[in-house]
């Protein structure tokens, strides 16, 4: 994510650094400084990812997923689960 956040030619991935933006960085953008990828697709080009988004709650972050299907020109990060606890429960963990 660091490479994408620092590359001005990679804005289609909607990843930036919140400390470098004037207003707070919100969805559909992912803040590389406050997120951790937890899953990515196996095949290059499938462009699927899940991340812990700590902007919502440092103790129980929301889960967000990449969405390239709604708009093929850019990724839109969307909420998959409001909290990690809800996500784990939905998986039966």
PDB file of C-alpha atoms in Angstrom:
ATOM      1  CA  UNK A   1       0.000   0.000   0.000  1.00  0.00           C
ATOM      2  CA  UNK A   2       2.906   2.333   0.662  1.00  0.00           C
ATOM      3  CA  UNK A   3       3.983   2.198  -2.974  1.00  0.00           C
ATOM      4  CA  UNK A   4       0.470   2.943  -4.193  1.00  0.00           C
ATOM      5  CA  UNK A   5      -0.007   5.795  -1.728  1.00  0.00           C
ATOM      6  CA  UNK A   6       3.226   7.459  -2.850  1.00  0.00           C
ATOM      7  CA  UNK A   7       2.785   6.987  -6.606  1.00  0.00           C
ATOM      8  CA  UNK A   8       0.901   9.912  -8.212  1.00  0.00           C
ATOM      9  CA  UNK A   9       0.187   7.688 -11.248  1.00  0.00           C
ATOM     10  CA  UNK A  10      -1.587   5.015  -9.173  1.00  0.00           C
ATOM     11  CA  UNK A  11      -4.653   7.002  -8.093  1.00  0.00           C
ATOM     12  CA  UNK A  12      -6.905   4.374  -9.701  1.00  0.00           C
ATOM     13  CA  UNK A  13      -6.268   2.241  -6.596  1.00  0.00           C
ATOM     14  CA  UNK A  14      -7.735   4.942  -4.290  1.00  0.00           C
ATOM     15  CA  UNK A  15      -4.987   4.613  -1.684  1.00  0.00           C
ATOM     16  CA  UNK A  16      -3.445   7.735  -0.145  1.00  0.00           C
ATOM     17  CA  UNK A  17      -1.838   8.967   3.047  1.00  0.00           C
ATOM     18  CA  UNK A  18      -4.288  10.712   5.347  1.00  0.00           C
ATOM     19  CA  UNK A  19      -1.534  12.911   6.773  1.00  0.00           C
ATOM     20  CA  UNK A  20      -0.993  14.403   3.317  1.00  0.00           C
ATOM     21  CA  UNK A  21      -4.600  15.331   2.547  1.00  0.00           C
ATOM     22  CA  UNK A  22      -6.332  18.523   3.617  1.00  0.00           C
ATOM     23  CA  UNK A  23      -9.764  17.153   4.629  1.00  0.00           C
ATOM     24  CA  UNK A  24      -9.929  13.825   6.452  1.00  0.00           C
ATOM     25  CA  UNK A  25      -9.480  10.972   4.003  1.00  0.00           C
ATOM     26  CA  UNK A  26     -12.703   8.956   3.910  1.00  0.00           C
ATOM     27  CA  UNK A  27     -14.150   6.072   1.925  1.00  0.00           C
ATOM     28  CA  UNK A  28     -14.072   5.278  -0.946  1.00  0.00           C
ATOM     29  CA  UNK A  29     -10.357   6.063  -0.364  1.00  0.00           C
ATOM     30  CA  UNK A  30      -8.149   3.900   1.834  1.00  0.00           C
ATOM     31  CA  UNK A  31      -5.682   5.595   4.185  1.00  0.00           C
ATOM     32  CA  UNK A  32      -2.397   3.668   3.877  1.00  0.00           C
ATOM     33  CA  UNK A  33      -1.315   4.997   7.263  1.00  0.00           C
ATOM     34  CA  UNK A  34      -4.362   3.625   9.069  1.00  0.00           C
ATOM     35  CA  UNK A  35      -5.069   0.347   7.269  1.00  0.00           C
ATOM     36  CA  UNK A  36      -3.605  -3.158   7.082  1.00  0.00           C
ATOM     37  CA  UNK A  37      -4.269  -5.574   4.243  1.00  0.00           C
ATOM     38  CA  UNK A  38      -5.504  -8.923   5.544  1.00  0.00           C
ATOM     39  CA  UNK A  39      -6.348 -10.700   2.288  1.00  0.00           C
ATOM     40  CA  UNK A  40      -5.612 -10.315  -1.404  1.00  0.00           C
ATOM     41  CA  UNK A  41      -6.548 -12.333  -4.453  1.00  0.00           C
ATOM     42  CA  UNK A  42      -4.150 -15.020  -5.562  1.00  0.00           C
ATOM     43  CA  UNK A  43      -4.117 -14.144  -9.264  1.00  0.00           C
ATOM     44  CA  UNK A  44      -2.594 -10.844 -10.433  1.00  0.00           C
ATOM     45  CA  UNK A  45      -5.227  -8.746 -12.158  1.00  0.00           C
ATOM     46  CA  UNK A  46      -8.137 -10.032 -10.069  1.00  0.00           C
ATOM     47  CA  UNK A  47      -7.688  -6.912  -7.907  1.00  0.00           C
ATOM     48  CA  UNK A  48      -9.508  -8.098  -4.804  1.00  0.00           C
ATOM     49  CA  UNK A  49      -8.391  -7.106  -1.321  1.00  0.00           C
ATOM     50  CA  UNK A  50      -9.678  -6.870   2.248  1.00  0.00           C
ATOM     51  CA  UNK A  51      -8.223  -4.499   4.820  1.00  0.00           C
ATOM     52  CA  UNK A  52      -8.601  -3.552   8.456  1.00  0.00           C
ATOM     53  CA  UNK A  53      -9.545   0.139   8.410  1.00  0.00           C
ATOM     54  CA  UNK A  54      -8.537   1.668  11.734  1.00  0.00           C
ATOM     55  CA  UNK A  55     -10.136   5.052  10.974  1.00  0.00           C
ATOM     56  CA  UNK A  56     -13.409   3.753  12.385  1.00  0.00           C
ATOM     57  CA  UNK A  57     -12.135   2.310  15.690  1.00  0.00           C
ATOM     58  CA  UNK A  58      -8.559   1.574  16.773  1.00  0.00           C
ATOM     59  CA  UNK A  59      -9.694  -1.316  18.995  1.00  0.00           C
ATOM     60  CA  UNK A  60     -12.188  -2.958  16.599  1.00  0.00           C
ATOM     61  CA  UNK A  61     -11.582  -1.690  13.044  1.00  0.00           C
ATOM     62  CA  UNK A  62     -14.049  -2.081  10.223  1.00  0.00           C
ATOM     63  CA  UNK A  63     -13.325  -4.402   7.315  1.00  0.00           C
ATOM     64  CA  UNK A  64     -13.234  -2.805   3.875  1.00  0.00           C
ATOM     65  CA  UNK A  65     -12.921  -4.428   0.482  1.00  0.00           C
ATOM     66  CA  UNK A  66     -11.739  -3.199  -2.888  1.00  0.00           C
ATOM     67  CA  UNK A  67     -14.393  -2.750  -5.553  1.00  0.00           C
ATOM     68  CA  UNK A  68     -13.243  -2.402  -9.170  1.00  0.00           C
ATOM     69  CA  UNK A  69     -16.524  -3.694 -10.580  1.00  0.00           C
ATOM     70  CA  UNK A  70     -18.829  -0.729  -9.922  1.00  0.00           C
ATOM     71  CA  UNK A  71     -16.468   1.619 -11.803  1.00  0.00           C
ATOM     72  CA  UNK A  72     -13.747  -0.023 -13.893  1.00  0.00           C
ATOM     73  CA  UNK A  73     -11.732   3.208 -14.003  1.00  0.00           C
ATOM     74  CA  UNK A  74     -10.984   3.297 -10.264  1.00  0.00           C
ATOM     75  CA  UNK A  75     -11.132   1.234  -7.110  1.00  0.00           C
ATOM     76  CA  UNK A  76     -13.744   2.141  -4.524  1.00  0.00           C
ATOM     77  CA  UNK A  77     -13.139   0.800  -1.017  1.00  0.00           C
ATOM     78  CA  UNK A  78     -16.417  -0.338   0.552  1.00  0.00           C
ATOM     79  CA  UNK A  79     -17.422  -1.534   4.008  1.00  0.00           C
ATOM     80  CA  UNK A  80     -17.620  -5.329   4.223  1.00  0.00           C
ATOM     81  CA  UNK A  81     -18.283  -5.444   7.976  1.00  0.00           C
ATOM     82  CA  UNK A  82     -18.695  -2.566  10.447  1.00  0.00           C
ATOM     83  CA  UNK A  83     -16.212  -4.133  12.882  1.00  0.00           C
ATOM     84  CA  UNK A  84     -13.650  -6.932  12.911  1.00  0.00           C
ATOM     85  CA  UNK A  85     -15.708  -8.603  15.657  1.00  0.00           C
ATOM     86  CA  UNK A  86     -18.765  -8.673  13.360  1.00  0.00           C
ATOM     87  CA  UNK A  87     -16.627 -10.017  10.512  1.00  0.00           C
ATOM     88  CA  UNK A  88     -15.198 -12.828  12.669  1.00  0.00           C
ATOM     89  CA  UNK A  89     -18.674 -13.719  13.943  1.00  0.00           C
ATOM     90  CA  UNK A  90     -20.069 -13.867  10.408  1.00  0.00           C
ATOM     91  CA  UNK A  91     -17.310 -16.357   9.534  1.00  0.00           C
ATOM     92  CA  UNK A  92     -18.150 -18.470  12.568  1.00  0.00           C
ATOM     93  CA  UNK A  93     -14.840 -17.777  14.283  1.00  0.00           C
TER      94      UNK A  93
END
